[in-house]
Amino acid sequence: MIADAIIGLRRDLGLEVTTKGIERTDQLAILRMNRAIHAQGYLLCRPVSRGEFLAELAALPVRIRTLLSLPSDSAAATPDHQNPPMAKVVWLGQR
Amino acid sequence: MWVEWIIVAVLLSLLAASISTIRSIVLPVRRMVEATRRRSAGGSAHASRGGIKELDVLAAAFNEMADELAVARNFAALQHAKLEERVQERTLALQCLVEPDPLNQLPNRRHLSERLNIAIASPATTGNRVGVHFIDLDNLKTANDGMGHGFGDRVLQSVARRLADATGNFGIAAQLSGDEFTVVYVGAASSVAIVETGETLCRAFHEPLTVDERQGQMGVSLGVSVYPDHETDADALLRAADAALLQAKASGRSRLSVSSRDLLEAAVNKFSIEQGLRRAVERGQFELVFQPEVCLGSLEPTLVEALLRWRTLDGRQLASGEFLGVAEESGLIIDVSRWVLRTAIATARRRT
């Protein structure tokens, strides 16, 4: 319910929402109902060292499709695939 | 005629016998009596030998005794001097204990520790509790900086008086150092009573202090530890109260905080974290791990979070939440932040 309220707030205020700490498939399925949400959690990808990271990143879309039981061929249709995530540094510290 | 000669001869021999008696018995006895008198008057006393055999033996024995007596007397004098010296030493130590701080007439740290130990050990307080209140002035530095140290000293005196008044007859107020005071509550009925007393002490400073005809507010923070609930010896009690005081100051001054095991452990833990953090950057013990965020529409990663980890010497990997608080308090956060930003940016540049 709280998640619903916050997601509603996002829509009303036009903000980006990131949900963190996703550990179970049912949580991911619920969030997937709203496509504008960003998600992070152990279920998707644990924090990994720099060496392993690129491989993890490449495997990520496939893993999520598997988790959500989506057909893997729709990946080819996603235009975003051509644009890898922009490298940007967001400082989340307190100062 | 014959008879007369015999009588004269007998008389003469009697005379000779009495003279020899005087020489061999009376004189030696008299000499010994004199020697004894001299002896008891404190002088050296040897009886001259001579006289009949028995008396000569007696004189020799007397002399032996006199010698032994002299040795014993010397020994006694030496012991006496030593004893005198020890008494003097002990007196000095006691004076040091009893004599209060010259500035404010409160007992000092050593005195307090000793009296705290006595309070703990005393059978009268068995079953009762002893409270240690650590008191720190919140804004003495402001007074010192603004008005000079002479003024600061008079503020301290005034604080000491107020503490002594507030302490009344339940305990001992002492000054440990500069602006740190301690009140020991001896023979409290319960730990609740001790905490209530701490609150009374805190409240005593709600009234402004008057120094040099100026009125000023002096807030105090209080840390409390209780015997035997928290610790069982004087030094540990003082440490526990000190840790509680730090907690009181950290949570916003002018308040009271009660010791707990957790608090003490936290203080020790914090110290070791800070020590380790100081060297973590140089030793390359920090590392970043990365965790992507995914857009649930495109299922593509949109952002990568860099998370700080600290691999300590003993091989543990600490998440940032376990040490960032200490890093911020100690100012080490600046170095840590610099390292994180530099490393994250370098990694991101290599990625694109």
CSV table of C-alpha atoms in Angstrom, one decimal:
chain,number,residue,atom,x,y,z
A,1,MET,CA,0.0,0.0,0.0
A,2,ILE,CA,2.8,2.3,0.9
A,3,ALA,CA,4.6,1.4,-2.3
A,4,ASP,CA,1.4,2.1,-4.3
A,5,ALA,CA,1.1,5.5,-2.6
A,6,ILE,CA,4.7,6.4,-3.4
A,7,ILE,CA,4.4,5.2,-7.0
A,8,GLY,CA,1.2,7.3,-7.3
A,9,LEU,CA,3.1,10.2,-5.9
A,10,ARG,CA,5.8,9.7,-8.6
A,11,ARG,CA,3.2,9.9,-11.3
A,12,ASP,CA,1.6,13.0,-9.9
A,13,LEU,CA,4.9,14.8,-9.3
A,14,GLY,CA,6.6,13.5,-12.4
A,15,LEU,CA,9.6,12.0,-10.4
A,16,GLU,CA,11.7,9.0,-11.0
A,17,VAL,CA,11.2,6.2,-8.5
A,18,THR,CA,13.8,3.6,-7.7
A,19,THR,CA,12.8,0.6,-5.5
A,20,LYS,CA,15.6,-1.0,-3.7
A,21,GLY,CA,16.1,-4.2,-1.8
A,22,ILE,CA,14.2,-6.4,-4.1
A,23,GLU,CA,14.7,-10.0,-3.1
A,24,ARG,CA,11.7,-12.0,-4.3
A,25,THR,CA,10.2,-12.6,-7.7
A,26,ASP,CA,6.7,-11.6,-6.6
A,27,GLN,CA,8.0,-8.2,-5.5
A,28,LEU,CA,9.5,-7.7,-9.0
A,29,ALA,CA,6.3,-8.9,-10.7
A,30,ILE,CA,4.2,-6.4,-8.8
A,31,LEU,CA,6.6,-3.5,-9.6
A,32,ARG,CA,6.8,-4.6,-13.2
A,33,MET,CA,3.1,-3.5,-13.5
A,34,ASN,CA,4.5,0.0,-13.6
A,35,ARG,CA,7.0,0.3,-16.4
A,36,ALA,CA,8.4,3.6,-15.3
A,37,ILE,CA,9.9,2.2,-12.1
A,38,HIS,CA,13.6,1.6,-11.6
A,39,ALA,CA,14.6,-1.4,-9.5
A,40,GLN,CA,17.6,-2.6,-7.6
A,41,GLY,CA,18.2,-5.6,-5.3
A,42,TYR,CA,19.9,-8.9,-4.7
A,43,LEU,CA,17.4,-10.6,-6.9
A,44,LEU,CA,18.5,-8.7,-9.9
A,45,CYS,CA,22.2,-8.3,-9.2
A,46,ARG,CA,24.3,-8.4,-6.0
A,47,PRO,CA,26.9,-5.7,-5.6
A,48,VAL,CA,30.0,-7.1,-7.4
A,49,SER,CA,33.6,-6.0,-7.9
A,50,ARG,CA,34.7,-4.1,-10.9
A,51,GLY,CA,36.2,-7.2,-12.5
A,52,GLU,CA,32.9,-9.1,-12.5
A,53,PHE,CA,30.7,-6.1,-13.1
A,54,LEU,CA,30.6,-5.9,-16.9
A,55,ALA,CA,29.7,-9.5,-17.3
A,56,GLU,CA,26.9,-9.1,-14.7
A,57,LEU,CA,25.6,-6.0,-16.5
A,58,ALA,CA,25.5,-7.8,-19.9
A,59,ALA,CA,23.6,-10.8,-18.4
A,60,LEU,CA,21.1,-8.6,-16.5
A,61,PRO,CA,18.3,-8.2,-19.1
A,62,VAL,CA,18.2,-11.9,-19.8
A,63,ARG,CA,18.1,-12.7,-16.1
A,64,ILE,CA,15.2,-10.4,-15.5
A,65,ARG,CA,13.2,-11.8,-18.4
A,66,THR,CA,13.8,-15.3,-17.0
A,67,LEU,CA,12.6,-14.1,-13.6
A,68,LEU,CA,9.5,-12.6,-15.0
A,69,SER,CA,9.0,-15.5,-17.4
A,70,LEU,CA,9.0,-13.2,-20.4
A,71,PRO,CA,10.0,-14.5,-23.9
A,72,SER,CA,13.6,-13.7,-24.5
A,73,ASP,CA,13.2,-12.8,-28.2
A,74,SER,CA,11.4,-9.5,-27.3
A,75,ALA,CA,14.8,-8.3,-26.2
A,76,ALA,CA,15.7,-7.7,-29.9
A,77,ALA,CA,12.8,-5.3,-30.3
A,78,THR,CA,13.9,-3.1,-27.4
A,79,PRO,CA,15.4,0.0,-28.8
A,80,ASP,CA,17.2,0.8,-25.5
A,81,HIS,CA,19.5,-2.0,-26.2
A,82,GLN,CA,21.5,0.1,-28.5
A,83,ASN,CA,22.0,2.7,-25.9
A,84,PRO,CA,24.1,1.3,-23.0
A,85,PRO,CA,23.6,3.2,-19.7
A,86,MET,CA,25.3,6.5,-19.6
A,87,ALA,CA,28.1,6.5,-17.2
A,88,LYS,CA,27.3,9.1,-14.6
A,89,VAL,CA,28.3,9.5,-11.0
A,90,VAL,CA,25.6,10.3,-8.5
A,91,TRP,CA,26.9,11.1,-5.1
A,92,LEU,CA,24.5,9.7,-2.5
A,93,GLY,CA,26.7,10.6,0.5
A,94,GLN,CA,25.5,13.1,3.1
A,95,ARG,CA,28.0,15.8,2.3
B,1,MET,CA,100.7,-12.5,130.1
B,2,TRP,CA,100.4,-15.4,127.7
B,3,VAL,CA,96.7,-15.1,127.6
B,4,GLU,CA,97.0,-11.4,126.7
B,5,TRP,CA,99.2,-12.1,123.7
B,6,ILE,CA,96.7,-14.6,122.5
B,7,ILE,CA,93.8,-12.1,122.8
B,8,VAL,CA,95.8,-9.5,120.8
B,9,ALA,CA,96.6,-12.1,118.2
B,10,VAL,CA,92.9,-13.1,117.8
B,11,LEU,CA,91.9,-9.4,117.6
B,12,LEU,CA,94.5,-8.7,115.0
B,13,SER,CA,93.4,-11.7,112.9
B,14,LEU,CA,89.8,-10.6,113.2
B,15,LEU,CA,90.8,-7.2,112.0
B,16,ALA,CA,92.6,-8.7,109.1
B,17,ALA,CA,89.7,-10.9,108.3
B,18,SER,CA,87.2,-8.0,108.3
B,19,ILE,CA,89.6,-5.8,106.2
B,20,SER,CA,89.8,-8.6,103.6
B,21,THR,CA,86.0,-9.1,103.7
B,22,ILE,CA,85.6,-5.4,103.0
B,23,ARG,CA,88.1,-5.5,100.1
B,24,SER,CA,86.7,-8.7,98.6
B,25,ILE,CA,83.0,-8.3,99.1
B,26,VAL,CA,81.8,-4.9,100.2
B,27,LEU,CA,83.9,-2.9,97.7
B,28,PRO,CA,83.0,-4.9,94.6
B,29,VAL,CA,79.3,-4.8,95.6
B,30,ARG,CA,79.5,-1.0,96.1
B,31,ARG,CA,81.2,-0.6,92.6
B,32,MET,CA,78.4,-2.6,91.0
B,33,VAL,CA,75.7,-0.6,92.7
B,34,GLU,CA,77.4,2.6,91.4
B,35,ALA,CA,77.7,1.1,87.9
B,36,THR,CA,74.0,0.2,88.0
B,37,ARG,CA,73.2,3.8,89.0
B,38,ARG,CA,75.3,5.2,86.1
B,39,ARG,CA,73.7,2.7,83.8
B,40,SER,CA,70.2,3.8,84.6
B,41,ALA,CA,71.2,7.4,84.3
B,42,GLY,CA,72.1,6.6,80.7
B,43,GLY,CA,75.9,6.6,80.8
B,44,SER,CA,78.3,3.8,79.9
B,45,ALA,CA,78.6,1.5,82.8
B,46,HIS,CA,81.2,-1.1,83.3
B,47,ALA,CA,81.8,-2.5,86.8
B,48,SER,CA,85.5,-2.9,87.7
B,49,ARG,CA,86.3,-6.5,88.2
B,50,GLY,CA,87.8,-7.9,91.4
B,51,GLY,CA,86.8,-9.3,94.8
B,52,ILE,CA,86.0,-12.9,95.6
B,53,LYS,CA,85.4,-15.3,92.8
B,54,GLU,CA,81.6,-15.2,92.9
B,55,LEU,CA,81.5,-11.5,92.9
B,56,ASP,CA,84.0,-11.3,90.0
B,57,VAL,CA,81.7,-13.6,88.0
B,58,LEU,CA,78.8,-11.4,88.9
B,59,ALA,CA,80.7,-8.3,87.7
B,60,ALA,CA,81.5,-10.0,84.4
B,61,ALA,CA,77.8,-11.0,83.9
B,62,PHE,CA,76.8,-7.4,84.8
B,63,ASN,CA,79.2,-6.0,82.1
B,64,GLU,CA,77.8,-8.5,79.6
B,65,MET,CA,74.3,-7.4,80.3
B,66,ALA,CA,75.3,-3.7,80.1
B,67,ASP,CA,76.8,-4.3,76.7
B,68,GLU,CA,73.6,-6.1,75.4
B,69,LEU,CA,71.5,-3.3,76.8
B,70,ALA,CA,73.5,-0.7,74.9
B,71,VAL,CA,73.1,-2.6,71.6
B,72,ALA,CA,69.4,-3.0,72.3
B,73,ARG,CA,69.1,0.7,73.0
B,74,ASN,CA,70.8,1.7,69.8
B,75,PHE,CA,68.5,-0.7,67.8
B,76,ALA,CA,65.5,0.8,69.5
B,77,ALA,CA,66.6,4.3,68.6
B,78,LEU,CA,67.1,3.3,65.0
B,79,GLN,CA,63.6,1.7,64.8
B,80,HIS,CA,62.1,4.8,66.4
B,81,ALA,CA,63.7,7.0,63.7
B,82,LYS,CA,62.4,4.8,61.0
B,83,LEU,CA,58.9,4.8,62.5
B,84,GLU,CA,59.0,8.5,62.7
B,85,GLU,CA,59.9,8.7,59.0
B,86,ARG,CA,57.1,6.4,58.0
B,87,VAL,CA,54.6,8.4,60.0
B,88,GLN,CA,55.7,11.5,58.3
B,89,GLU,CA,55.4,10.0,54.9
B,90,ARG,CA,51.9,8.7,55.6
B,91,THR,CA,50.8,12.0,57.0
B,92,LEU,CA,51.9,13.7,53.8
B,93,ALA,CA,50.0,11.2,51.7
B,94,LEU,CA,46.9,11.7,53.8
B,95,GLN,CA,47.2,15.5,53.6
B,96,CYS,CA,47.4,15.2,49.8
B,97,LEU,CA,44.2,13.2,49.9
B,98,VAL,CA,42.3,15.5,52.2
B,99,GLU,CA,43.5,18.7,50.8
B,100,PRO,CA,41.1,20.0,48.1
B,101,ASP,CA,41.8,21.7,44.8
B,102,PRO,CA,43.1,25.1,45.8
B,103,LEU,CA,40.9,26.8,43.2
B,104,ASN,CA,37.5,25.6,44.3
B,105,GLN,CA,37.9,23.6,47.5
B,106,LEU,CA,36.8,20.4,45.9
B,107,PRO,CA,38.7,17.1,46.3
B,108,ASN,CA,40.8,15.9,43.3
B,109,ARG,CA,40.8,12.9,41.1
B,110,ARG,CA,43.0,10.7,43.4
B,111,HIS,CA,40.9,11.6,46.4
B,112,LEU,CA,37.7,10.7,44.6
B,113,SER,CA,39.0,7.4,43.3
B,114,GLU,CA,40.1,6.4,46.8
B,115,ARG,CA,36.8,7.5,48.4
B,116,LEU,CA,34.8,5.8,45.7
B,117,ASN,CA,36.7,2.5,46.4
B,118,ILE,CA,36.0,3.0,50.1
B,119,ALA,CA,32.3,3.6,49.4
B,120,ILE,CA,32.2,0.4,47.3
B,121,ALA,CA,34.1,-1.7,49.8
B,122,SER,CA,32.4,-0.4,52.9
B,123,PRO,CA,30.0,-2.9,54.5
B,124,ALA,CA,27.5,-0.1,55.1
B,125,THR,CA,26.8,0.1,51.4
B,126,THR,CA,26.5,-3.6,50.8
B,127,GLY,CA,23.2,-4.1,49.1
B,128,ASN,CA,23.0,-0.4,48.5
B,129,ARG,CA,24.0,1.3,45.3
B,130,VAL,CA,26.7,3.8,44.6
B,131,GLY,CA,26.1,6.3,41.8
B,132,VAL,CA,28.8,8.1,39.8
B,133,HIS,CA,27.7,11.2,38.0
B,134,PHE,CA,30.2,12.6,35.5
B,135,ILE,CA,29.4,16.3,34.8
B,136,ASP,CA,30.8,18.4,32.0
B,137,LEU,CA,30.1,22.1,31.4
B,138,ASP,CA,28.6,22.7,28.0
B,139,ASN,CA,29.9,26.1,27.3
B,140,LEU,CA,32.9,26.9,29.5
B,141,LYS,CA,35.1,27.4,26.5
B,142,THR,CA,32.8,30.2,25.3
B,143,ALA,CA,33.2,31.9,28.7
B,144,ASN,CA,37.0,31.4,28.7
B,145,ASP,CA,37.4,32.7,25.1
B,146,GLY,CA,35.1,35.7,25.6
B,147,MET,CA,36.1,36.8,29.1
B,148,GLY,CA,39.6,35.4,29.7
B,149,HIS,CA,40.8,32.6,31.9
B,150,GLY,CA,40.5,34.5,35.2
B,151,PHE,CA,36.8,34.8,34.5
B,152,GLY,CA,36.6,31.1,33.5
B,153,ASP,CA,38.2,30.2,36.8
B,154,ARG,CA,35.6,32.1,38.8
B,155,VAL,CA,32.9,30.4,36.7
B,156,LEU,CA,34.4,27.1,37.8
B,157,GLN,CA,34.4,28.1,41.4
B,158,SER,CA,30.8,29.1,41.2
B,159,VAL,CA,29.9,25.8,39.5
B,160,ALA,CA,31.8,24.0,42.2
B,161,ARG,CA,29.9,25.8,44.9
B,162,ARG,CA,26.6,25.1,43.3
B,163,LEU,CA,27.5,21.4,42.9
B,164,ALA,CA,28.6,21.2,46.5
B,165,ASP,CA,25.3,22.8,47.6
B,166,ALA,CA,23.2,20.6,45.4
B,167,THR,CA,25.1,17.5,46.5
B,168,GLY,CA,24.3,18.4,50.1
B,169,ASN,CA,24.8,15.4,52.4
B,170,PHE,CA,24.3,12.5,50.0
B,171,GLY,CA,27.7,12.3,48.4
B,172,ILE,CA,31.0,13.7,47.4
B,173,ALA,CA,31.6,16.3,44.7
B,174,ALA,CA,35.1,16.4,43.1
B,175,GLN,CA,36.8,18.0,40.3
B,176,LEU,CA,38.6,15.7,37.9
B,177,SER,CA,40.1,18.1,35.5
B,178,GLY,CA,39.4,21.6,34.0
B,179,ASP,CA,35.7,21.5,33.4
B,180,GLU,CA,34.9,18.0,34.5
B,181,PHE,CA,33.2,17.4,37.8
B,182,THR,CA,32.1,14.2,39.5
B,183,VAL,CA,29.5,13.6,42.1
B,184,VAL,CA,29.4,10.3,43.9
B,185,TYR,CA,26.1,9.3,45.5
B,186,VAL,CA,27.0,7.0,48.4
B,187,GLY,CA,24.5,4.5,49.7
B,188,ALA,CA,21.6,5.1,47.3
B,189,ALA,CA,18.5,3.1,47.7
B,190,SER,CA,18.1,2.3,44.0
B,191,SER,CA,19.4,3.2,40.6
B,192,VAL,CA,16.2,5.2,40.0
B,193,ALA,CA,17.2,7.4,43.0
B,194,ILE,CA,20.6,7.9,41.5
B,195,VAL,CA,19.2,8.9,38.1
B,196,GLU,CA,16.7,11.3,39.9
B,197,THR,CA,19.6,12.8,41.7
B,198,GLY,CA,21.4,13.3,38.4
B,199,GLU,CA,18.3,15.2,37.2
B,200,THR,CA,18.3,17.3,40.3
B,201,LEU,CA,22.0,18.2,39.6
B,202,CYS,CA,21.1,19.0,36.0
B,203,ARG,CA,18.2,21.2,37.2
B,204,ALA,CA,20.4,23.0,39.6
B,205,PHE,CA,22.0,24.7,36.6
B,206,HIS,CA,18.8,25.9,35.1
B,207,GLU,CA,19.2,28.9,37.4
B,208,PRO,CA,21.7,31.3,35.9
B,209,LEU,CA,25.1,31.6,37.6
B,210,THR,CA,26.3,34.9,38.9
B,211,VAL,CA,30.1,35.6,38.3
B,212,ASP,CA,31.6,39.1,38.7
B,213,GLU,CA,28.1,40.5,38.9
B,214,ARG,CA,27.3,39.1,35.6
B,215,GLN,CA,24.6,36.5,35.1
B,216,GLY,CA,25.1,33.6,32.7
B,217,GLN,CA,23.5,30.3,31.9
B,218,MET,CA,25.8,27.4,32.3
B,219,GLY,CA,24.4,24.1,30.9
B,220,VAL,CA,25.8,20.8,32.2
B,221,SER,CA,25.7,17.4,30.6
B,222,LEU,CA,25.7,14.4,32.8
B,223,GLY,CA,26.8,10.8,32.5
B,224,VAL,CA,25.7,8.3,35.1
B,225,SER,CA,26.9,4.9,36.1
B,226,VAL,CA,25.7,2.7,39.0
B,227,TYR,CA,27.5,0.2,41.3
B,228,PRO,CA,27.0,-2.7,41.0
B,229,ASP,CA,24.7,-2.6,38.0
B,230,HIS,CA,27.2,-1.4,35.5
B,231,GLU,CA,30.7,-1.9,37.0
B,232,THR,CA,32.2,-3.1,40.3
B,233,ASP,CA,35.4,-1.1,40.7
B,234,ALA,CA,36.1,2.6,40.9
B,235,ASP,CA,38.0,3.0,37.7
B,236,ALA,CA,35.6,1.1,35.6
B,237,LEU,CA,32.7,3.0,37.1
B,238,LEU,CA,34.3,6.3,36.2
B,239,ARG,CA,35.0,5.1,32.7
B,240,ALA,CA,31.4,4.0,32.3
B,241,ALA,CA,30.1,7.3,33.5
B,242,ASP,CA,32.5,9.0,31.1
B,243,ALA,CA,31.1,7.0,28.2
B,244,ALA,CA,27.5,7.9,29.2
B,245,LEU,CA,28.6,11.6,29.4
B,246,LEU,CA,29.8,11.4,25.8
B,247,GLN,CA,26.5,10.0,24.8
B,248,ALA,CA,24.7,12.8,26.6
B,249,LYS,CA,26.8,15.4,24.8
B,250,ALA,CA,26.3,13.7,21.5
B,251,SER,CA,22.5,13.7,21.9
B,252,GLY,CA,22.4,17.4,22.4
B,253,ARG,CA,24.0,18.6,25.6
B,254,SER,CA,22.2,19.8,28.8
B,255,ARG,CA,21.0,16.4,29.4
B,256,LEU,CA,21.6,13.2,31.3
B,257,SER,CA,22.6,9.8,30.0
B,258,VAL,CA,22.8,6.5,31.9
B,259,SER,CA,25.6,4.0,31.3
B,260,SER,CA,24.9,0.7,29.7
B,261,ARG,CA,27.0,-2.2,28.6
B,262,ASP,CA,26.1,-1.4,25.0
B,263,LEU,CA,27.3,2.2,25.5
B,264,LEU,CA,30.6,1.0,26.8
B,265,GLU,CA,31.0,-1.5,24.0
B,266,ALA,CA,30.0,1.1,21.5
B,267,ALA,CA,32.7,3.5,22.8
B,268,VAL,CA,35.4,0.9,22.6
B,269,ASN,CA,34.2,-0.3,19.2
B,270,LYS,CA,34.1,3.3,17.9
B,271,PHE,CA,37.6,3.9,19.1
B,272,SER,CA,39.0,0.9,17.3
B,273,ILE,CA,37.1,1.7,14.1
B,274,GLU,CA,38.5,5.2,14.2
B,275,GLN,CA,42.1,3.9,14.7
B,276,GLY,CA,41.7,1.5,11.7
B,277,LEU,CA,40.0,4.1,9.5
B,278,ARG,CA,42.9,6.4,9.9
B,279,ARG,CA,45.1,4.0,8.0
B,280,ALA,CA,42.6,2.3,5.7
B,281,VAL,CA,43.1,4.7,2.8
B,282,GLU,CA,46.9,4.5,2.9
B,283,ARG,CA,46.8,0.7,3.1
B,284,GLY,CA,44.3,0.4,0.3
B,285,GLN,CA,41.7,-1.4,2.4
B,286,PHE,CA,38.8,0.3,0.7
B,287,GLU,CA,37.1,-1.1,-2.3
B,288,LEU,CA,34.0,-0.2,-4.3
B,289,VAL,CA,31.5,-2.7,-5.4
B,290,PHE,CA,28.9,-2.0,-8.0
B,291,GLN,CA,25.2,-2.7,-8.2
B,292,PRO,CA,23.1,-1.7,-11.2
B,293,GLU,CA,19.6,-0.2,-11.2
B,294,VAL,CA,17.3,-1.5,-13.9
B,295,CYS,CA,14.4,0.3,-15.7
B,296,LEU,CA,11.5,-2.1,-15.4
B,297,GLY,CA,10.1,-0.9,-18.8
B,298,SER,CA,13.2,-1.5,-20.9
B,299,LEU,CA,14.7,-4.0,-18.5
B,300,GLU,CA,18.0,-2.3,-19.1
B,301,PRO,CA,20.4,-1.0,-16.5
B,302,THR,CA,20.1,2.8,-16.1
B,303,LEU,CA,22.3,3.6,-13.3
B,304,VAL,CA,25.1,1.9,-11.4
B,305,GLU,CA,25.5,2.4,-7.7
B,306,ALA,CA,29.0,2.3,-6.3
B,307,LEU,CA,29.1,1.0,-2.7
B,308,LEU,CA,31.9,1.4,-0.3
B,309,ARG,CA,33.4,-1.6,1.4
B,310,TRP,CA,36.2,-1.7,4.0
B,311,ARG,CA,38.3,-4.9,4.1
B,312,THR,CA,39.8,-4.7,7.6
B,313,LEU,CA,43.1,-6.3,8.7
B,314,ASP,CA,41.4,-9.3,10.3
B,315,GLY,CA,39.7,-10.0,6.9
B,316,ARG,CA,36.2,-8.8,7.7
B,317,GLN,CA,34.4,-6.8,5.0
B,318,LEU,CA,32.5,-3.9,6.5
B,319,ALA,CA,29.6,-2.2,4.8
B,320,SER,CA,29.7,1.6,4.9
B,321,GLY,CA,26.9,1.8,7.4
B,322,GLU,CA,29.2,0.2,10.0
B,323,PHE,CA,31.9,2.9,9.9
B,324,LEU,CA,30.6,6.0,8.2
B,325,GLY,CA,29.2,7.5,11.4
B,326,VAL,CA,32.7,7.3,13.0
B,327,ALA,CA,34.2,8.6,9.8
B,328,GLU,CA,31.9,11.7,10.0
B,329,GLU,CA,32.6,12.4,13.6
B,330,SER,CA,36.3,12.1,13.3
B,331,GLY,CA,36.5,14.2,10.1
B,332,LEU,CA,38.0,11.2,8.3
B,333,ILE,CA,35.0,11.3,6.0
B,334,ILE,CA,36.7,13.9,3.9
B,335,ASP,CA,39.5,11.6,3.0
B,336,VAL,CA,37.1,8.7,2.5
B,337,SER,CA,34.8,10.8,0.2
B,338,ARG,CA,37.7,11.9,-1.9
B,339,TRP,CA,38.9,8.4,-2.4
B,340,VAL,CA,35.4,7.2,-3.3
B,341,LEU,CA,34.7,9.9,-5.8
B,342,ARG,CA,38.1,9.5,-7.4
B,343,THR,CA,37.7,5.8,-7.7
B,344,ALA,CA,34.1,5.9,-8.9
B,345,ILE,CA,34.9,8.5,-11.6
B,346,ALA,CA,37.9,6.5,-12.8
B,347,THR,CA,35.9,3.4,-13.1
B,348,ALA,CA,33.1,5.2,-14.9
B,349,ARG,CA,35.5,6.7,-17.4
B,350,ARG,CA,36.9,3.3,-18.2
B,351,ARG,CA,33.5,2.0,-18.8
B,352,THR,CA,32.4,4.4,-21.5
